[in-house]
Amino acid sequence: GEDVEQSLFLSVREGDSSVINCTYTDSSSTYLYWYKQEPGAGLQLLTYIFSNMDMKQDQRLTVLLNKKDKHLSLRIADTQTGDSAIYFCAESMGGGADGLTFGKGTHLIIQP
Amino acid sequence: GAVVSQHPSWVICKSGTSVKIECRSLDFQATTMFWYRQFPKQSLMLMATSNEGSKATYEQGVEKDKFLINHASLTLSTLTVTSAHPEDSSFYICSASTGGGLNEQFFGPGTRLTVL
């Protein structure tokens, strides 16, 4: 069955880079996503990567995909206090009718 | 844009009663809506997928007679937890999709259900 794994916590200093890792098991995933969850708010799509891509960069965010190892990472450059949240990795077979399979989420803690 | 609301944001009910949770897409039409359940420190687990005007598709292990889903319009889906019991206490989250290859889903803020 499908399974998505993430570490539960990551602590970084303000200004440093944060790297959040995720592994998945379903090699037929079409899209892989990173969602951000802040207290009291719905999950917000941060970025996504199509399965035939290796890397995607969007301002401070860099997504790396190693399809052979089924490993996905999210790098946040120059981490700020406003980046403090829970980050979820998710996968989908693609198509608008598919539910997403989520990891348990990584709680990013920013130290001053 | 692409805002999804849920109502109520939290609810406490007695064991044996039924609770209805609403999910609305406020500024777009959602061809598909999804219902997820999240336990503390756990991932979101997909419960069911619903398309407007048709019966919901439930994931394995989810009782369709207990979790009734109605998707009567392109902007509203409801989840009714029937004869709720303490083990149904959880955080219920809906999402709405406009369809398309990316499958971008817009999530509601969630509803915290506590069954006494």
PDB file of C-alpha atoms in Angstrom, chain A residues 8-109:
ATOM      1  CA  LEU A   8       8.215  14.673  13.148  1.00  0.00           C
ATOM      2  CA  PHE A   9      10.390  17.628  14.183  1.00  0.00           C
ATOM      3  CA  LEU A  10      13.098  19.884  12.760  1.00  0.00           C
ATOM      4  CA  SER A  11      14.716  22.734  14.644  1.00  0.00           C
ATOM      5  CA  VAL A  12      16.778  25.403  12.848  1.00  0.00           C
ATOM      6  CA  ARG A  13      18.164  28.819  13.628  1.00  0.00           C
ATOM      7  CA  GLU A  14      16.629  31.865  12.037  1.00  0.00           C
ATOM      8  CA  GLY A  15      18.507  32.689   8.846  1.00  0.00           C
ATOM      9  CA  ASP A  16      19.749  29.145   8.277  1.00  0.00           C
ATOM     10  CA  SER A  17      18.395  26.790   5.646  1.00  0.00           C
ATOM     11  CA  SER A  18      15.822  24.155   6.592  1.00  0.00           C
ATOM     12  CA  VAL A  19      15.712  20.831   4.817  1.00  0.00           C
ATOM     13  CA  ILE A  20      12.649  18.658   5.335  1.00  0.00           C
ATOM     14  CA  ASN A  21      12.827  15.120   4.011  1.00  0.00           C
ATOM     15  CA  CYS A  22      10.160  12.681   2.906  1.00  0.00           C
ATOM     16  CA  THR A  23      10.146   9.146   1.560  1.00  0.00           C
ATOM     17  CA  TYR A  24       7.307   7.477  -0.269  1.00  0.00           C
ATOM     18  CA  THR A  25       6.652   3.970  -1.471  1.00  0.00           C
ATOM     19  CA  ASP A  26       4.365   4.264  -4.492  1.00  0.00           C
ATOM     20  CA  SER A  27       6.506   4.554  -7.603  1.00  0.00           C
ATOM     21  CA  SER A  28       3.483   5.374  -9.748  1.00  0.00           C
ATOM     22  CA  SER A  29       2.953   8.737  -8.040  1.00  0.00           C
ATOM     23  CA  THR A  30       2.444  11.417 -10.639  1.00  0.00           C
ATOM     24  CA  TYR A  31       2.638  14.516  -8.459  1.00  0.00           C
ATOM     25  CA  LEU A  32       4.347  15.125  -5.146  1.00  0.00           C
ATOM     26  CA  TYR A  33       3.373  18.071  -3.001  1.00  0.00           C
ATOM     27  CA  TRP A  34       4.466  20.071  -0.008  1.00  0.00           C
ATOM     28  CA  TYR A  35       1.727  21.587   2.111  1.00  0.00           C
ATOM     29  CA  LYS A  36       2.097  24.002   5.038  1.00  0.00           C
ATOM     30  CA  GLN A  37      -0.254  23.966   8.017  1.00  0.00           C
ATOM     31  CA  GLU A  38      -0.361  26.882  10.413  1.00  0.00           C
ATOM     32  CA  PRO A  39      -2.475  26.863  13.603  1.00  0.00           C
ATOM     33  CA  GLY A  40      -6.134  27.574  12.881  1.00  0.00           C
ATOM     34  CA  ALA A  41      -5.647  27.609   9.128  1.00  0.00           C
ATOM     35  CA  GLY A  42      -6.245  25.093   6.372  1.00  0.00           C
ATOM     36  CA  LEU A  43      -3.410  23.316   4.625  1.00  0.00           C
ATOM     37  CA  GLN A  44      -1.785  25.580   2.099  1.00  0.00           C
ATOM     38  CA  LEU A  45      -0.099  24.216  -1.025  1.00  0.00           C
ATOM     39  CA  LEU A  46       3.489  25.471  -0.992  1.00  0.00           C
ATOM     40  CA  THR A  47       4.853  23.789  -4.053  1.00  0.00           C
ATOM     41  CA  TYR A  48       4.659  20.610  -6.078  1.00  0.00           C
ATOM     42  CA  ILE A  49       6.810  18.627  -8.440  1.00  0.00           C
ATOM     43  CA  PHE A  50       5.870  16.410 -11.330  1.00  0.00           C
ATOM     44  CA  SER A  51       7.367  12.934 -11.167  1.00  0.00           C
ATOM     45  CA  ASN A  52       9.503  13.393 -14.285  1.00  0.00           C
ATOM     46  CA  MET A  53      11.319  16.362 -12.742  1.00  0.00           C
ATOM     47  CA  ASP A  54      14.415  16.268 -10.533  1.00  0.00           C
ATOM     48  CA  MET A  55      14.326  19.738  -9.100  1.00  0.00           C
ATOM     49  CA  LYS A  56      12.080  22.727  -8.852  1.00  0.00           C
ATOM     50  CA  GLN A  57      12.931  26.139  -7.408  1.00  0.00           C
ATOM     51  CA  ASP A  58      10.476  28.818  -6.417  1.00  0.00           C
ATOM     52  CA  GLN A  59      11.982  31.814  -4.598  1.00  0.00           C
ATOM     53  CA  ARG A  60      13.215  30.520  -1.214  1.00  0.00           C
ATOM     54  CA  LEU A  61      11.873  27.006  -1.825  1.00  0.00           C
ATOM     55  CA  THR A  62      13.778  24.227  -3.564  1.00  0.00           C
ATOM     56  CA  VAL A  63      12.270  20.799  -4.102  1.00  0.00           C
ATOM     57  CA  LEU A  64      14.501  17.859  -4.940  1.00  0.00           C
ATOM     58  CA  LEU A  65      13.112  14.541  -6.152  1.00  0.00           C
ATOM     59  CA  ASN A  66      15.110  11.340  -6.295  1.00  0.00           C
ATOM     60  CA  LYS A  67      12.708   8.988  -7.988  1.00  0.00           C
ATOM     61  CA  LYS A  68      15.062   6.017  -7.798  1.00  0.00           C
ATOM     62  CA  ASP A  69      15.227   6.249  -4.000  1.00  0.00           C
ATOM     63  CA  LYS A  70      11.648   7.591  -3.715  1.00  0.00           C
ATOM     64  CA  HIS A  71      12.981  10.530  -1.726  1.00  0.00           C
ATOM     65  CA  LEU A  72      11.611  14.051  -1.753  1.00  0.00           C
ATOM     66  CA  SER A  73      13.028  17.069   0.061  1.00  0.00           C
ATOM     67  CA  LEU A  74      12.017  20.654   0.654  1.00  0.00           C
ATOM     68  CA  ARG A  75      14.695  23.238   1.289  1.00  0.00           C
ATOM     69  CA  ILE A  76      13.719  26.613   2.716  1.00  0.00           C
ATOM     70  CA  ALA A  77      16.490  29.167   2.353  1.00  0.00           C
ATOM     71  CA  ASP A  78      16.969  31.941   4.931  1.00  0.00           C
ATOM     72  CA  THR A  79      14.385  30.476   7.307  1.00  0.00           C
ATOM     73  CA  GLN A  80      12.247  33.097   9.044  1.00  0.00           C
ATOM     74  CA  THR A  81      10.017  32.958  12.126  1.00  0.00           C
ATOM     75  CA  GLY A  82       7.021  33.068   9.812  1.00  0.00           C
ATOM     76  CA  ASP A  83       8.089  29.713   8.389  1.00  0.00           C
ATOM     77  CA  SER A  84       7.267  28.034  11.686  1.00  0.00           C
ATOM     78  CA  ALA A  85       4.525  25.515  10.840  1.00  0.00           C
ATOM     79  CA  ILE A  86       3.886  21.855  10.133  1.00  0.00           C
ATOM     80  CA  TYR A  87       4.977  20.760   6.663  1.00  0.00           C
ATOM     81  CA  PHE A  88       3.262  17.811   5.004  1.00  0.00           C
ATOM     82  CA  CYS A  89       4.587  15.792   2.126  1.00  0.00           C
ATOM     83  CA  ALA A  90       1.834  14.270  -0.047  1.00  0.00           C
ATOM     84  CA  GLU A  91       1.548  12.210  -3.193  1.00  0.00           C
ATOM     85  CA  SER A  92      -1.097  11.686  -5.824  1.00  0.00           C
ATOM     86  CA  MET A  93      -1.627   9.502  -8.821  1.00  0.00           C
ATOM     87  CA  GLY A  94      -2.697  12.638 -10.625  1.00  0.00           C
ATOM     88  CA  GLY A  95      -6.037  13.704 -11.976  1.00  0.00           C
ATOM     89  CA  GLY A  96      -8.593  15.824 -10.220  1.00  0.00           C
ATOM     90  CA  ALA A  97     -10.471  12.910  -8.705  1.00  0.00           C
ATOM     91  CA  ASP A  98      -7.721  11.445  -6.531  1.00  0.00           C
ATOM     92  CA  GLY A  99      -7.362  11.940  -2.817  1.00  0.00           C
ATOM     93  CA  LEU A 100      -3.879  12.657  -1.526  1.00  0.00           C
ATOM     94  CA  THR A 101      -1.717  10.390   0.620  1.00  0.00           C
ATOM     95  CA  PHE A 102      -0.026  12.416   3.331  1.00  0.00           C
ATOM     96  CA  GLY A 103       2.938  11.947   5.609  1.00  0.00           C
ATOM     97  CA  LYS A 104       2.532  12.693   9.334  1.00  0.00           C
ATOM     98  CA  GLY A 105       3.993  16.144   8.965  1.00  0.00           C
ATOM     99  CA  THR A 106       7.242  17.749  10.121  1.00  0.00           C
ATOM    100  CA  HIS A 107       6.987  20.438  12.752  1.00  0.00           C
ATOM    101  CA  LEU A 108       9.514  23.138  11.837  1.00  0.00           C
ATOM    102  CA  ILE A 109      10.741  25.032  14.912  1.00  0.00           C
TER     103      ILE A 109
END
